[in-house]
mmCIF file of N, CA and C in Angstrom:
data_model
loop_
_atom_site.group_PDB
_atom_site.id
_atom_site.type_symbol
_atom_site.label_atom_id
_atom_site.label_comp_id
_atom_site.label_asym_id
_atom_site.label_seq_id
_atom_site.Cartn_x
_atom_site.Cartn_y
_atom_site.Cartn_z
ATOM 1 N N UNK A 1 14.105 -18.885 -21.709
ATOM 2 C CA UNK A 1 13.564 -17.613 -21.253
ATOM 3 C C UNK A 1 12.096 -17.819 -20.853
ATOM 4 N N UNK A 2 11.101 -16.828 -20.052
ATOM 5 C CA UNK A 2 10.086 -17.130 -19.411
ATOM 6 C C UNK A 2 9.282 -17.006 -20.521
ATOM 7 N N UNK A 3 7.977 -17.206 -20.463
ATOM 8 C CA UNK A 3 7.084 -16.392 -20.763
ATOM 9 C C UNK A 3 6.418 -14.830 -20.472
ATOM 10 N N UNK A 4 7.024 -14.060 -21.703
ATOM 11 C CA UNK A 4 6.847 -12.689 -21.024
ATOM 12 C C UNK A 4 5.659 -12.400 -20.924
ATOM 13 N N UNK A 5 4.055 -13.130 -20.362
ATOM 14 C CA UNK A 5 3.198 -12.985 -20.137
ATOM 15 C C UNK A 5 3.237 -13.478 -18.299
ATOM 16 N N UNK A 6 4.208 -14.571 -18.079
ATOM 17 C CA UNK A 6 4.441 -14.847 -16.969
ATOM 18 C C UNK A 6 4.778 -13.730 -15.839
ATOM 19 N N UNK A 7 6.131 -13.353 -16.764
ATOM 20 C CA UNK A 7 6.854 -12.280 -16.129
ATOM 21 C C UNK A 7 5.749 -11.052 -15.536
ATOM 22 N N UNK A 8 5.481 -11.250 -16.595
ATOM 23 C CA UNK A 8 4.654 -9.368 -16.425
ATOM 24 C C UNK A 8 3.330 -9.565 -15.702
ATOM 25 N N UNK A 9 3.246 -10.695 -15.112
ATOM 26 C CA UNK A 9 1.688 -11.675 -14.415
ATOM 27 C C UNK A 9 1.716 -10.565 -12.930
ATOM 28 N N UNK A 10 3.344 -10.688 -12.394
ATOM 29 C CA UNK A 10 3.227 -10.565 -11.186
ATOM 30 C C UNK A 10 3.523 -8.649 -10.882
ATOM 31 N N UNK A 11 2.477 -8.369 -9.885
ATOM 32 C CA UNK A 11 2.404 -6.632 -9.614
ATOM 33 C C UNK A 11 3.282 -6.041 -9.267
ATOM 34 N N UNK A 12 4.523 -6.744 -8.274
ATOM 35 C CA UNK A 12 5.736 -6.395 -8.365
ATOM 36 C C UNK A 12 6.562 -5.903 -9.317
ATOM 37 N N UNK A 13 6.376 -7.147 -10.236
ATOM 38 C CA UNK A 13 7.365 -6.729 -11.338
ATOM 39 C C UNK A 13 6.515 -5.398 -11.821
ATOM 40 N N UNK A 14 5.523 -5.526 -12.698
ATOM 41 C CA UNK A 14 4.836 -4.128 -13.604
ATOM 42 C C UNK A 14 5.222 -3.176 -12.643
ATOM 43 N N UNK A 15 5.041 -2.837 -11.772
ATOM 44 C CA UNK A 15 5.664 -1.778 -10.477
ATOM 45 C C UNK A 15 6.553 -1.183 -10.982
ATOM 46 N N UNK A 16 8.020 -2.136 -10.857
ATOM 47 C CA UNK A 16 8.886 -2.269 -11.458
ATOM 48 C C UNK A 16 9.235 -1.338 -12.563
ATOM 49 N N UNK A 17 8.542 -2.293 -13.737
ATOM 50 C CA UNK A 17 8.600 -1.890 -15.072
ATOM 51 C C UNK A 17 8.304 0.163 -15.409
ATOM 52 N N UNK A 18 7.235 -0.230 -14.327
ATOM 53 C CA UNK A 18 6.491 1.310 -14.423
ATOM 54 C C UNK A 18 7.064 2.348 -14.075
ATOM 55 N N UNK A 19 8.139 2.247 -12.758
ATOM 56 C CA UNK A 19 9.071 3.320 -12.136
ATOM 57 C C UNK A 19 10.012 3.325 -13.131
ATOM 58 N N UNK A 20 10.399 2.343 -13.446
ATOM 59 C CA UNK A 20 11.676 2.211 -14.377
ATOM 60 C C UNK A 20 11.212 3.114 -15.996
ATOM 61 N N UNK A 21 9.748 2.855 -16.095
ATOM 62 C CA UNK A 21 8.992 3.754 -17.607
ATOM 63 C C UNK A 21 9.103 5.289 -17.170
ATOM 64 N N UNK A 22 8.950 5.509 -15.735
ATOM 65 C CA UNK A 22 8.449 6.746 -15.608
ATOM 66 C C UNK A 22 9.864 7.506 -15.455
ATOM 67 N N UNK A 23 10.809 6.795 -15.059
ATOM 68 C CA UNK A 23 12.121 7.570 -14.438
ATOM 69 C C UNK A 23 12.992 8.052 -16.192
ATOM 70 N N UNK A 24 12.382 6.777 -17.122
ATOM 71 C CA UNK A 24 13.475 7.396 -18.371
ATOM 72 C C UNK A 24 12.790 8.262 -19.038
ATOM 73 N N UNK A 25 11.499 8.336 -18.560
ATOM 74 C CA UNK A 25 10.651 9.255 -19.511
ATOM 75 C C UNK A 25 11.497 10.539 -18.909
ATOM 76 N N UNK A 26 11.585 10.804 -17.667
ATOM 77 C CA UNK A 26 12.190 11.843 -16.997
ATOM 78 C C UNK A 26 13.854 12.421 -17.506
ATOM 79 N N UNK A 27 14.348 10.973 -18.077
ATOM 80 C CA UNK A 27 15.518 11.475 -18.776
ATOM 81 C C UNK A 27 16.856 10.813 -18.010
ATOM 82 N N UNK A 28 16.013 9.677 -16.901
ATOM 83 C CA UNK A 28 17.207 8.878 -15.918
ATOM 84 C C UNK A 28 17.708 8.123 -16.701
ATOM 85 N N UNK A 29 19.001 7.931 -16.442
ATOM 86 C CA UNK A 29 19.771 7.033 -17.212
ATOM 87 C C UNK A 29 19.620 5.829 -16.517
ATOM 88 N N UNK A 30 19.312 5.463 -15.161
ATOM 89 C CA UNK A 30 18.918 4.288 -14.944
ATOM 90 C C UNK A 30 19.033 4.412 -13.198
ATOM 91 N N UNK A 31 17.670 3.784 -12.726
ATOM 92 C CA UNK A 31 17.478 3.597 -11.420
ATOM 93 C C UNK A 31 17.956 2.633 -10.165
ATOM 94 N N UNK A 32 18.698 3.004 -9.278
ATOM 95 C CA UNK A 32 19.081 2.261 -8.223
ATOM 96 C C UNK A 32 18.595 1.171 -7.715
ATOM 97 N N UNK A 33 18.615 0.246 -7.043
ATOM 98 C CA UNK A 33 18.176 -0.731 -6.355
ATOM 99 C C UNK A 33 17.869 0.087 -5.461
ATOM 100 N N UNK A 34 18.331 0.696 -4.324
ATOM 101 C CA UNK A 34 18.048 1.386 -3.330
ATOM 102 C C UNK A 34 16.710 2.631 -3.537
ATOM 103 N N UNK A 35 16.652 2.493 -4.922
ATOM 104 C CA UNK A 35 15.554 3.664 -5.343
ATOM 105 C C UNK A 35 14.282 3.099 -5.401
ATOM 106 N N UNK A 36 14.092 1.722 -5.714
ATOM 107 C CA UNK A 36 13.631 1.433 -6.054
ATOM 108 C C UNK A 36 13.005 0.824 -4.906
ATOM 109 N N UNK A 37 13.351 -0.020 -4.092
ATOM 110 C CA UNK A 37 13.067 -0.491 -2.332
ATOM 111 C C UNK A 37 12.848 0.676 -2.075
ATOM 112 N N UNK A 38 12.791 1.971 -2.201
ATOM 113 C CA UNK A 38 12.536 3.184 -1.484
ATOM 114 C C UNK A 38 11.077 3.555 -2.168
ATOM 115 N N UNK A 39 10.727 3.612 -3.455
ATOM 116 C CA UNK A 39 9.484 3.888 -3.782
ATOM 117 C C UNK A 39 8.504 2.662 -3.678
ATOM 118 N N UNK A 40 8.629 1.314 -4.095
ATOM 119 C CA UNK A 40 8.119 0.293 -3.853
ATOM 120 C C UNK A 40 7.937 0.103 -2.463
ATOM 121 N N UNK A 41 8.490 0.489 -1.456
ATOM 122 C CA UNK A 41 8.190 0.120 0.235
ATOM 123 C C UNK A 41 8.641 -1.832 0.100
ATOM 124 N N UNK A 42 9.353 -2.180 -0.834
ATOM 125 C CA UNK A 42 9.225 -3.602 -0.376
ATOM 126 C C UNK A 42 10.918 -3.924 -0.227
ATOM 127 N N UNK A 43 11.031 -4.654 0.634
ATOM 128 C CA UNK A 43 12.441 -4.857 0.938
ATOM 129 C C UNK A 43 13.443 -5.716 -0.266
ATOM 130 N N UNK A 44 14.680 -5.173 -0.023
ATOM 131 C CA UNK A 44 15.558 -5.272 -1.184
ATOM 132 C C UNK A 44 15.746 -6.721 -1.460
ATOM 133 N N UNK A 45 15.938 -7.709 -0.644
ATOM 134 C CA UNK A 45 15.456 -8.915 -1.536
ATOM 135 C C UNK A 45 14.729 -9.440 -2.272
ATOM 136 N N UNK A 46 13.757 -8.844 -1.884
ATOM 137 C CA UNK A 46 12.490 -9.002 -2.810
ATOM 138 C C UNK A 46 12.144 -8.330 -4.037
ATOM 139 N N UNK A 47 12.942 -7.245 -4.369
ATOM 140 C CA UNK A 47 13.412 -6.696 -5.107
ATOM 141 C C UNK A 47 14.606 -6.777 -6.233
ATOM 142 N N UNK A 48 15.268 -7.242 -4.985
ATOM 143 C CA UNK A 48 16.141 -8.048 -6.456
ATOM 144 C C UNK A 48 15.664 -9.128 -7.194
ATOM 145 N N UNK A 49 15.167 -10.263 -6.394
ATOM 146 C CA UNK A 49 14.668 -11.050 -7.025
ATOM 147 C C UNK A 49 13.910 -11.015 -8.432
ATOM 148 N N UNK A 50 13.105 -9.624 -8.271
ATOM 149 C CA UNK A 50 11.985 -9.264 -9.200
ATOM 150 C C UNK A 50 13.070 -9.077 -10.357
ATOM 151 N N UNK A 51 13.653 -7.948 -10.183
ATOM 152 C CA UNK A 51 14.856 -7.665 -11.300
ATOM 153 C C UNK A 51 15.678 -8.700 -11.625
ATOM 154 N N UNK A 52 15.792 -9.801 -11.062
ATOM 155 C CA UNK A 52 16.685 -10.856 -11.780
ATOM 156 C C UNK A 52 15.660 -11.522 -12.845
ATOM 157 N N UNK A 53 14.895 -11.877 -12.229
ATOM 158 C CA UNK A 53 13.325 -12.269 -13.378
ATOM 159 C C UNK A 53 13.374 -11.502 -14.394
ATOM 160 N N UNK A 54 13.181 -10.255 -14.290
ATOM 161 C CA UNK A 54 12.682 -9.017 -15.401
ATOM 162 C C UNK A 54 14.768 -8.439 -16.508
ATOM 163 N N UNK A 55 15.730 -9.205 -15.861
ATOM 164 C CA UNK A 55 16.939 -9.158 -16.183
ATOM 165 C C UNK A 55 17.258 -10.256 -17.566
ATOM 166 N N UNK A 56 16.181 -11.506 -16.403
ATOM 167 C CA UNK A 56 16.524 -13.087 -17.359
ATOM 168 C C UNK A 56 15.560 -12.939 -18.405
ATOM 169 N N UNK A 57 14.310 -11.732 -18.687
ATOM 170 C CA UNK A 57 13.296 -11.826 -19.592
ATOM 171 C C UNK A 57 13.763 -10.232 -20.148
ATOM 172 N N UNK A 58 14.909 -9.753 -20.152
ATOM 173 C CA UNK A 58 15.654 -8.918 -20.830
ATOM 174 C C UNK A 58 14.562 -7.422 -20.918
ATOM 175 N N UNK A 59 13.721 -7.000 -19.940
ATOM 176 C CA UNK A 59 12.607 -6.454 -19.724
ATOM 177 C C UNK A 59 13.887 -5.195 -19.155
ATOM 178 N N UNK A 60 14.686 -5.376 -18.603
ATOM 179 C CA UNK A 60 15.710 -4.186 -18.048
ATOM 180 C C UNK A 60 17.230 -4.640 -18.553
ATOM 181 N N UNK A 61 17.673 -3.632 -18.741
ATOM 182 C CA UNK A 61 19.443 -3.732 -18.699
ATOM 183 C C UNK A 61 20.103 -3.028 -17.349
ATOM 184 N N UNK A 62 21.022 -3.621 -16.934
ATOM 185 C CA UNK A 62 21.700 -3.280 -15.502
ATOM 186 C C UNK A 62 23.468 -2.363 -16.236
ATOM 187 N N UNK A 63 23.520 -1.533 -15.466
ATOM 188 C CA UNK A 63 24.694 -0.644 -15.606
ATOM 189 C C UNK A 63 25.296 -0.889 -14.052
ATOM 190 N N UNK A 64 26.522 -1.094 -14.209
ATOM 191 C CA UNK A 64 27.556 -0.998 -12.668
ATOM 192 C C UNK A 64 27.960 -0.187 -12.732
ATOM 193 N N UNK A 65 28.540 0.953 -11.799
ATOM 194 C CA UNK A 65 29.315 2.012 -11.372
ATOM 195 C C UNK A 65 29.518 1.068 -9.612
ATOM 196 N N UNK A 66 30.825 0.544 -9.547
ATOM 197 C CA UNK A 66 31.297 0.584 -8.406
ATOM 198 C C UNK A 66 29.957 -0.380 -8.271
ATOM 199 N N UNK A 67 29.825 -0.730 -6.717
ATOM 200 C CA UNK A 67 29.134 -1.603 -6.184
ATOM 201 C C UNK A 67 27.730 -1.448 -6.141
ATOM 202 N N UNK A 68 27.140 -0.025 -7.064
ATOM 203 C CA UNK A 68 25.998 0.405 -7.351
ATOM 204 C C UNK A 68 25.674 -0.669 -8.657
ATOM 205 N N UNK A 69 24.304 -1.067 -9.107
ATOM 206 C CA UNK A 69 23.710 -1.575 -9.897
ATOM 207 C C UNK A 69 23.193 -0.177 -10.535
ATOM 208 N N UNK A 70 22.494 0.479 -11.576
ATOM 209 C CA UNK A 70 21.422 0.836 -11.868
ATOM 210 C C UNK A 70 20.800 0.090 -13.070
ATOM 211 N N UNK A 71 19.719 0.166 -13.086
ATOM 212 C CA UNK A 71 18.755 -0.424 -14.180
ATOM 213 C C UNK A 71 17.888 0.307 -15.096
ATOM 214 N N UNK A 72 18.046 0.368 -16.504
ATOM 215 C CA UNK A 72 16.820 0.704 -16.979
ATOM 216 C C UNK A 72 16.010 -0.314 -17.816
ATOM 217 N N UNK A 73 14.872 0.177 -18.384
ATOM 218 C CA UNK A 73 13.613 -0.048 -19.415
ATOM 219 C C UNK A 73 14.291 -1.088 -19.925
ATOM 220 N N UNK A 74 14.239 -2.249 -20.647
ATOM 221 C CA UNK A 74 14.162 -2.325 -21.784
ATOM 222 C C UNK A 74 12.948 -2.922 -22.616
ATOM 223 N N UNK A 75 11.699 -2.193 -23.631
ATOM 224 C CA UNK A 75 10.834 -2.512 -23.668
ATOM 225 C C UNK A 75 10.719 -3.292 -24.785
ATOM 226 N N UNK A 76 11.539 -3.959 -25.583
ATOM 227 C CA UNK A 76 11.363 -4.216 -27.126
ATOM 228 C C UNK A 76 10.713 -5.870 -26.286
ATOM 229 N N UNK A 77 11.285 -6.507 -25.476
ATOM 230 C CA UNK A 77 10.016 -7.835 -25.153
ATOM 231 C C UNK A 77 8.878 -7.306 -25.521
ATOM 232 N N UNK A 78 8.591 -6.489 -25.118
ATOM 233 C CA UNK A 78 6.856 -6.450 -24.662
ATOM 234 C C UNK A 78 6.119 -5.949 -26.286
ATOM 235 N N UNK A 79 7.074 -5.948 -26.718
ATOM 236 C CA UNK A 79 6.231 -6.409 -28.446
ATOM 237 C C UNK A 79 5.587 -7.472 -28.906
ATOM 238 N N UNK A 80 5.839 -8.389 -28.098
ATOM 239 C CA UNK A 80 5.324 -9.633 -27.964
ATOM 240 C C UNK A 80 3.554 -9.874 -27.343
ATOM 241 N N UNK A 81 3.971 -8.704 -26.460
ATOM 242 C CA UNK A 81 2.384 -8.924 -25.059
ATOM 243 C C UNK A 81 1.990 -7.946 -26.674
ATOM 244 N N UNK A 82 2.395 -6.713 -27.083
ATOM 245 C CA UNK A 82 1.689 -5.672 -27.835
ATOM 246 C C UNK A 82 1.456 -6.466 -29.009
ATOM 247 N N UNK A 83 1.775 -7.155 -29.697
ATOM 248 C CA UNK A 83 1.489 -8.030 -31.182
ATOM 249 C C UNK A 83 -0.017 -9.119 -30.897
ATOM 250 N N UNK A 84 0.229 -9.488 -29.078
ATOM 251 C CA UNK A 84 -1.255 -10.291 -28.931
ATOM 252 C C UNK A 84 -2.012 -9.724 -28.604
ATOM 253 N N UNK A 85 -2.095 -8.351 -27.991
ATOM 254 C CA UNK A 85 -3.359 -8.261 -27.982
ATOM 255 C C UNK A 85 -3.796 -6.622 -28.854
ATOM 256 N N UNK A 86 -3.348 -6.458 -29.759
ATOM 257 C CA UNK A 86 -3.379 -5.332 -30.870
ATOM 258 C C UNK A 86 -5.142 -6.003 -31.579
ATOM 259 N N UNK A 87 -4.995 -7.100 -31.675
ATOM 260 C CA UNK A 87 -5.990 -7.704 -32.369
ATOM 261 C C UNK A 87 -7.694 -7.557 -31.447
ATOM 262 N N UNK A 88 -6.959 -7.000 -30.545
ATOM 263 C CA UNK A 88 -8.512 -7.310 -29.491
ATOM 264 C C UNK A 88 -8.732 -5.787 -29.657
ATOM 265 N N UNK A 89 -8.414 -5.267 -29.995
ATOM 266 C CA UNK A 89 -8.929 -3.517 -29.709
ATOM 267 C C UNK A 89 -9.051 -3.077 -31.318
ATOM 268 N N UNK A 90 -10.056 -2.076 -31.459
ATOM 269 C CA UNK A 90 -10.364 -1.331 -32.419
ATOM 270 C C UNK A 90 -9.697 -0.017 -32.588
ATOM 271 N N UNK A 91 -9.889 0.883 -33.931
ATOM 272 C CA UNK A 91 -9.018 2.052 -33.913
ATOM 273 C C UNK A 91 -9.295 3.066 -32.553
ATOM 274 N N UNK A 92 -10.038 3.187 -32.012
ATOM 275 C CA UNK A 92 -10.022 3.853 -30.595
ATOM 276 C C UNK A 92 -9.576 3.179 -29.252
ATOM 277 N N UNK A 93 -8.964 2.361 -29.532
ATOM 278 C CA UNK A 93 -8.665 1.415 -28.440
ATOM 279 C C UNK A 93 -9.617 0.769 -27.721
ATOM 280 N N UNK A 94 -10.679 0.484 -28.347
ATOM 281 C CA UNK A 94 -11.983 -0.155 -26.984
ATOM 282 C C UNK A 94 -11.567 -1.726 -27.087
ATOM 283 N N UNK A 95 -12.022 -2.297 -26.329
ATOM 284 C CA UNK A 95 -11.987 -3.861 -26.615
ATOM 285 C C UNK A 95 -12.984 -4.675 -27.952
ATOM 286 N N UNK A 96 -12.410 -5.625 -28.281
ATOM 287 C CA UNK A 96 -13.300 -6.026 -29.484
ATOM 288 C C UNK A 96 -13.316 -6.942 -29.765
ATOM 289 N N UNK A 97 -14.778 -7.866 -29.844
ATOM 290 C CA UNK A 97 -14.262 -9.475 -29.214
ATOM 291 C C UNK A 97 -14.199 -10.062 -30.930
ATOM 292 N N UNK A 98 -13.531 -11.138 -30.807
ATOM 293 C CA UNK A 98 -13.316 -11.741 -31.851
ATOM 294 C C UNK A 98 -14.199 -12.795 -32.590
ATOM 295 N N UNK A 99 -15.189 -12.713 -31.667
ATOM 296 C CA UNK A 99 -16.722 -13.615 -32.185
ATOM 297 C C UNK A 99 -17.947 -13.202 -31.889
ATOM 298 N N UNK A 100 -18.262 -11.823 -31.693
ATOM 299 C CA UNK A 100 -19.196 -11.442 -31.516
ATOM 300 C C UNK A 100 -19.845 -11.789 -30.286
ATOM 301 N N UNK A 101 -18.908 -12.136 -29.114
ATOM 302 C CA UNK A 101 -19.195 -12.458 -27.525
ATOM 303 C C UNK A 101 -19.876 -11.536 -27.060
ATOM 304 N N UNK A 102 -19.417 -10.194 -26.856
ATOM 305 C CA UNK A 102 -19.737 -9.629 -26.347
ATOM 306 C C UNK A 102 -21.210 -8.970 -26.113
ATOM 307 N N UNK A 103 -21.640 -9.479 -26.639
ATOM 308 C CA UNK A 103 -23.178 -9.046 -27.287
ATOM 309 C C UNK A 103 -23.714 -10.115 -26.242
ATOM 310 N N UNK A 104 -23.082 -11.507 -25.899
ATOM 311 C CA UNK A 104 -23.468 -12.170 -24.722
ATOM 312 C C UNK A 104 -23.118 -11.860 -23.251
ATOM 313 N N UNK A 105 -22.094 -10.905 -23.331
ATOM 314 C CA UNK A 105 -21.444 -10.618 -21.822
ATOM 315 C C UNK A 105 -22.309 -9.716 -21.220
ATOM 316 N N UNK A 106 -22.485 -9.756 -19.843
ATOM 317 C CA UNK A 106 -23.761 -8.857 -19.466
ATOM 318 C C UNK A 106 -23.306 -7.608 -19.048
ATOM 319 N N UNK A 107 -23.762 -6.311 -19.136
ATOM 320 C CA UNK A 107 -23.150 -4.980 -19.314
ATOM 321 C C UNK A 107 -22.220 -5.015 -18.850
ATOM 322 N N UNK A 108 -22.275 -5.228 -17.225
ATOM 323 C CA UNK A 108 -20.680 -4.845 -16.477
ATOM 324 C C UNK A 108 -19.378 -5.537 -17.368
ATOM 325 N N UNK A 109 -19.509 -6.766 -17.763
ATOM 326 C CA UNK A 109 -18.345 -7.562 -18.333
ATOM 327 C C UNK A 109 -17.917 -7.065 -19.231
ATOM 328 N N UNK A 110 -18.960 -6.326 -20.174
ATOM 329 C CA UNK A 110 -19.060 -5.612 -21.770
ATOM 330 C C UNK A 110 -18.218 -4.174 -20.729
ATOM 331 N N UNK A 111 -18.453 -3.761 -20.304
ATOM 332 C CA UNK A 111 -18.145 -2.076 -19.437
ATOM 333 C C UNK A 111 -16.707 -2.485 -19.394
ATOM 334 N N UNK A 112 -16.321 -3.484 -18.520
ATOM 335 C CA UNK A 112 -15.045 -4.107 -17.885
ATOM 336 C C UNK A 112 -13.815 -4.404 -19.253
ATOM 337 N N UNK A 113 -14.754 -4.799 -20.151
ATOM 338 C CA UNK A 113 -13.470 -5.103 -21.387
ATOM 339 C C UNK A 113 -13.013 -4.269 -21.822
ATOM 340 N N UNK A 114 -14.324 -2.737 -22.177
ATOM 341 C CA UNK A 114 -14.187 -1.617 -22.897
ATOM 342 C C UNK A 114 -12.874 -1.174 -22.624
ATOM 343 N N UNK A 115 -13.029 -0.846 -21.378
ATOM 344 C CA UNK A 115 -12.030 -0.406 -19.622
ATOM 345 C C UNK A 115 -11.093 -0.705 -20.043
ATOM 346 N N UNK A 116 -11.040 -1.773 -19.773
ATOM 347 C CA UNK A 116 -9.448 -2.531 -20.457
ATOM 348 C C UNK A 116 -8.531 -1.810 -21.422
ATOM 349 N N UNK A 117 -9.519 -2.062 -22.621
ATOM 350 C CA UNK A 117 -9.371 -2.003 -23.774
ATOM 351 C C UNK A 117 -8.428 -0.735 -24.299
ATOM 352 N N UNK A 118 -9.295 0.375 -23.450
ATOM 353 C CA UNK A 118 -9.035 1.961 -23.254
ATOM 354 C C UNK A 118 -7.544 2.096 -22.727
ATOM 355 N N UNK A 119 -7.706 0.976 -21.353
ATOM 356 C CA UNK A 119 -6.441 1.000 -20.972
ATOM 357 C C UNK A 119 -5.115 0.459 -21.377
ATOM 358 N N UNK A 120 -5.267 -0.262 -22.120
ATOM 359 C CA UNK A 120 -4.084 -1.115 -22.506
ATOM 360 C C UNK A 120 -3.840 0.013 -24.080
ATOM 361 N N UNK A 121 -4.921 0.794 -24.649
ATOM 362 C CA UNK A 121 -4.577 1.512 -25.355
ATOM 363 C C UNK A 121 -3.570 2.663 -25.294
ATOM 364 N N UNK A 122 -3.793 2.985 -24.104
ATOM 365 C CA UNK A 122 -3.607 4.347 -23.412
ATOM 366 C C UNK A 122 -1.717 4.015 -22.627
ATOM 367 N N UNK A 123 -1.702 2.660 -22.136
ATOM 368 C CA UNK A 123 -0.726 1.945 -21.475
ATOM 369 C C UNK A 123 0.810 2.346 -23.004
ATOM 370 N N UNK A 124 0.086 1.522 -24.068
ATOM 371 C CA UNK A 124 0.721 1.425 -25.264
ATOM 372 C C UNK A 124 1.395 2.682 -25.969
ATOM 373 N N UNK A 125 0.256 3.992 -25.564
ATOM 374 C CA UNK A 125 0.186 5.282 -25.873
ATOM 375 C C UNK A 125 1.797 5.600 -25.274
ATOM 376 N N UNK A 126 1.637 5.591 -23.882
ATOM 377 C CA UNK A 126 2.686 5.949 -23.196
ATOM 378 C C UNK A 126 4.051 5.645 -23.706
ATOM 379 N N UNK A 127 3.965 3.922 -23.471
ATOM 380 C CA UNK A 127 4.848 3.545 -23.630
ATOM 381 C C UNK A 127 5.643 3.635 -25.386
ATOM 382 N N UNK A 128 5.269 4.094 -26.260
ATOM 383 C CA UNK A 128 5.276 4.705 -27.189
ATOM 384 C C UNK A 128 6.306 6.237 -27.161
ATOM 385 N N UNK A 129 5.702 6.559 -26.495
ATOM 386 C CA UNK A 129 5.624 8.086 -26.185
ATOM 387 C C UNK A 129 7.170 8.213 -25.492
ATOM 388 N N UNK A 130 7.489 7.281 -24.545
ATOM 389 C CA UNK A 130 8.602 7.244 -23.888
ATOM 390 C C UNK A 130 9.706 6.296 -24.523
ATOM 391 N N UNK A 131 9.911 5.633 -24.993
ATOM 392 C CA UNK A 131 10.637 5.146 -26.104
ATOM 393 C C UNK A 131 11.678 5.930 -27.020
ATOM 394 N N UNK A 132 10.225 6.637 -27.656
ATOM 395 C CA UNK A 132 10.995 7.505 -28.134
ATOM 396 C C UNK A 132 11.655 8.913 -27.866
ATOM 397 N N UNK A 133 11.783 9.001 -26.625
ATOM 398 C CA UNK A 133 12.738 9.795 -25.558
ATOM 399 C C UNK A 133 13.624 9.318 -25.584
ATOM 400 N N UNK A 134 14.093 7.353 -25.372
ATOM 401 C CA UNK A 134 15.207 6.829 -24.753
ATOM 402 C C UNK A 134 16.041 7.344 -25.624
ATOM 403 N N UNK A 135 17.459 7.622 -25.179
ATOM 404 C CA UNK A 135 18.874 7.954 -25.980
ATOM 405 C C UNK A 135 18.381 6.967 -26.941
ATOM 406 N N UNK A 136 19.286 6.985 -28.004
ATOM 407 C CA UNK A 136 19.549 5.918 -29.052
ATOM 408 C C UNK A 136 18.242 5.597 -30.092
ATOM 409 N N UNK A 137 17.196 6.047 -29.833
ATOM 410 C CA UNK A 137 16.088 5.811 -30.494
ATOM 411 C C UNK A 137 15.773 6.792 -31.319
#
C-alpha cells in the first residue's frame, strides 16, 4: 500500500477526498464518476486514475449499480496523517514547534505555520463532524 502521505501529496486527489467529504456530509450515499469529472472540470481518465490510487490506499469504497461506479469517504487511513501531526498543534490548534524553532523563523514563517496549524485544526474539526453523520457510525 502507498504512503498515505503520498497519496494525499497530490491536489487532485484531496479534491477528490473533499467532494467525496462534502457530498456524505450532505447525506450521499456515494458519488458518481461522472459527478465527479463534472465538478472537478478534469477529464474522466484522469479521474479514474486518481480513484484507483485513493481505492488502492482504501481512502474510498466503490459501490456498483449496473455499469455505474459510485464512491464514498473512507476516512479511517487518514488517522495515520491525524496521529502525525496532532503533536505539532496546541489545544487551540495553532502550530507548535517541537524545539523551540520558531522563535528563529522570521514572522511570516512563524504567521505561515500558525495558518496551518489553524487549518489542519479546523480541516480535522470537519472531518470529525462528518464522520459522525456517516450511516454506521
Amino acid at each position: 500500500m502507498a504512503d498515505i502521505f503520498d497519496v494525499i501529496a497530490d491536489r487532485t486527489r484531496r479534491d477528490i477526498l473533499r467532494l467525496l467529504l462534502d457530498r456524505s456530509s450532505a447525506g450521499d450515499r456515494g458519488t458518481s464518476v461522472s459527478h465527479i469529472v463534472t465538478k472537478l472540470g478534469a477529464s474522466q481518465p484522469t479521474v479514474s486514475k486518481h480513484l484507483k490510487v485513493l481505492r488502492d490506499a482504501h481512502l474510498v469504497s466503490v459501490r456498483e449499480e449496473g455499469q455505474h461506479r459510485y464512491y464514498s469517504l473512507s476516512a479511517a487511513p487518514l488517522d495515520e496523517v491525524d496521529d502525525w501531526l496532532v503533536p505539532f498543534l496546541d489545544d487551540n490548534g495553532a502550530a507548535v514547534p517541537d524545539d523551540g524553532a520558531a522563535a528563529a523563523l522570521p514572522d511570516s514563517a512563524a504567521h505561515a505555520a500558525e495558518v496551518v496549524g489553524r487549518a489542519a485544526a479546523s480541516a480535522k474539526h470537519a472531518l470529525e463532524n462528518a464522520l459522525k453523520r456517516l450511516p454506521g457510525r
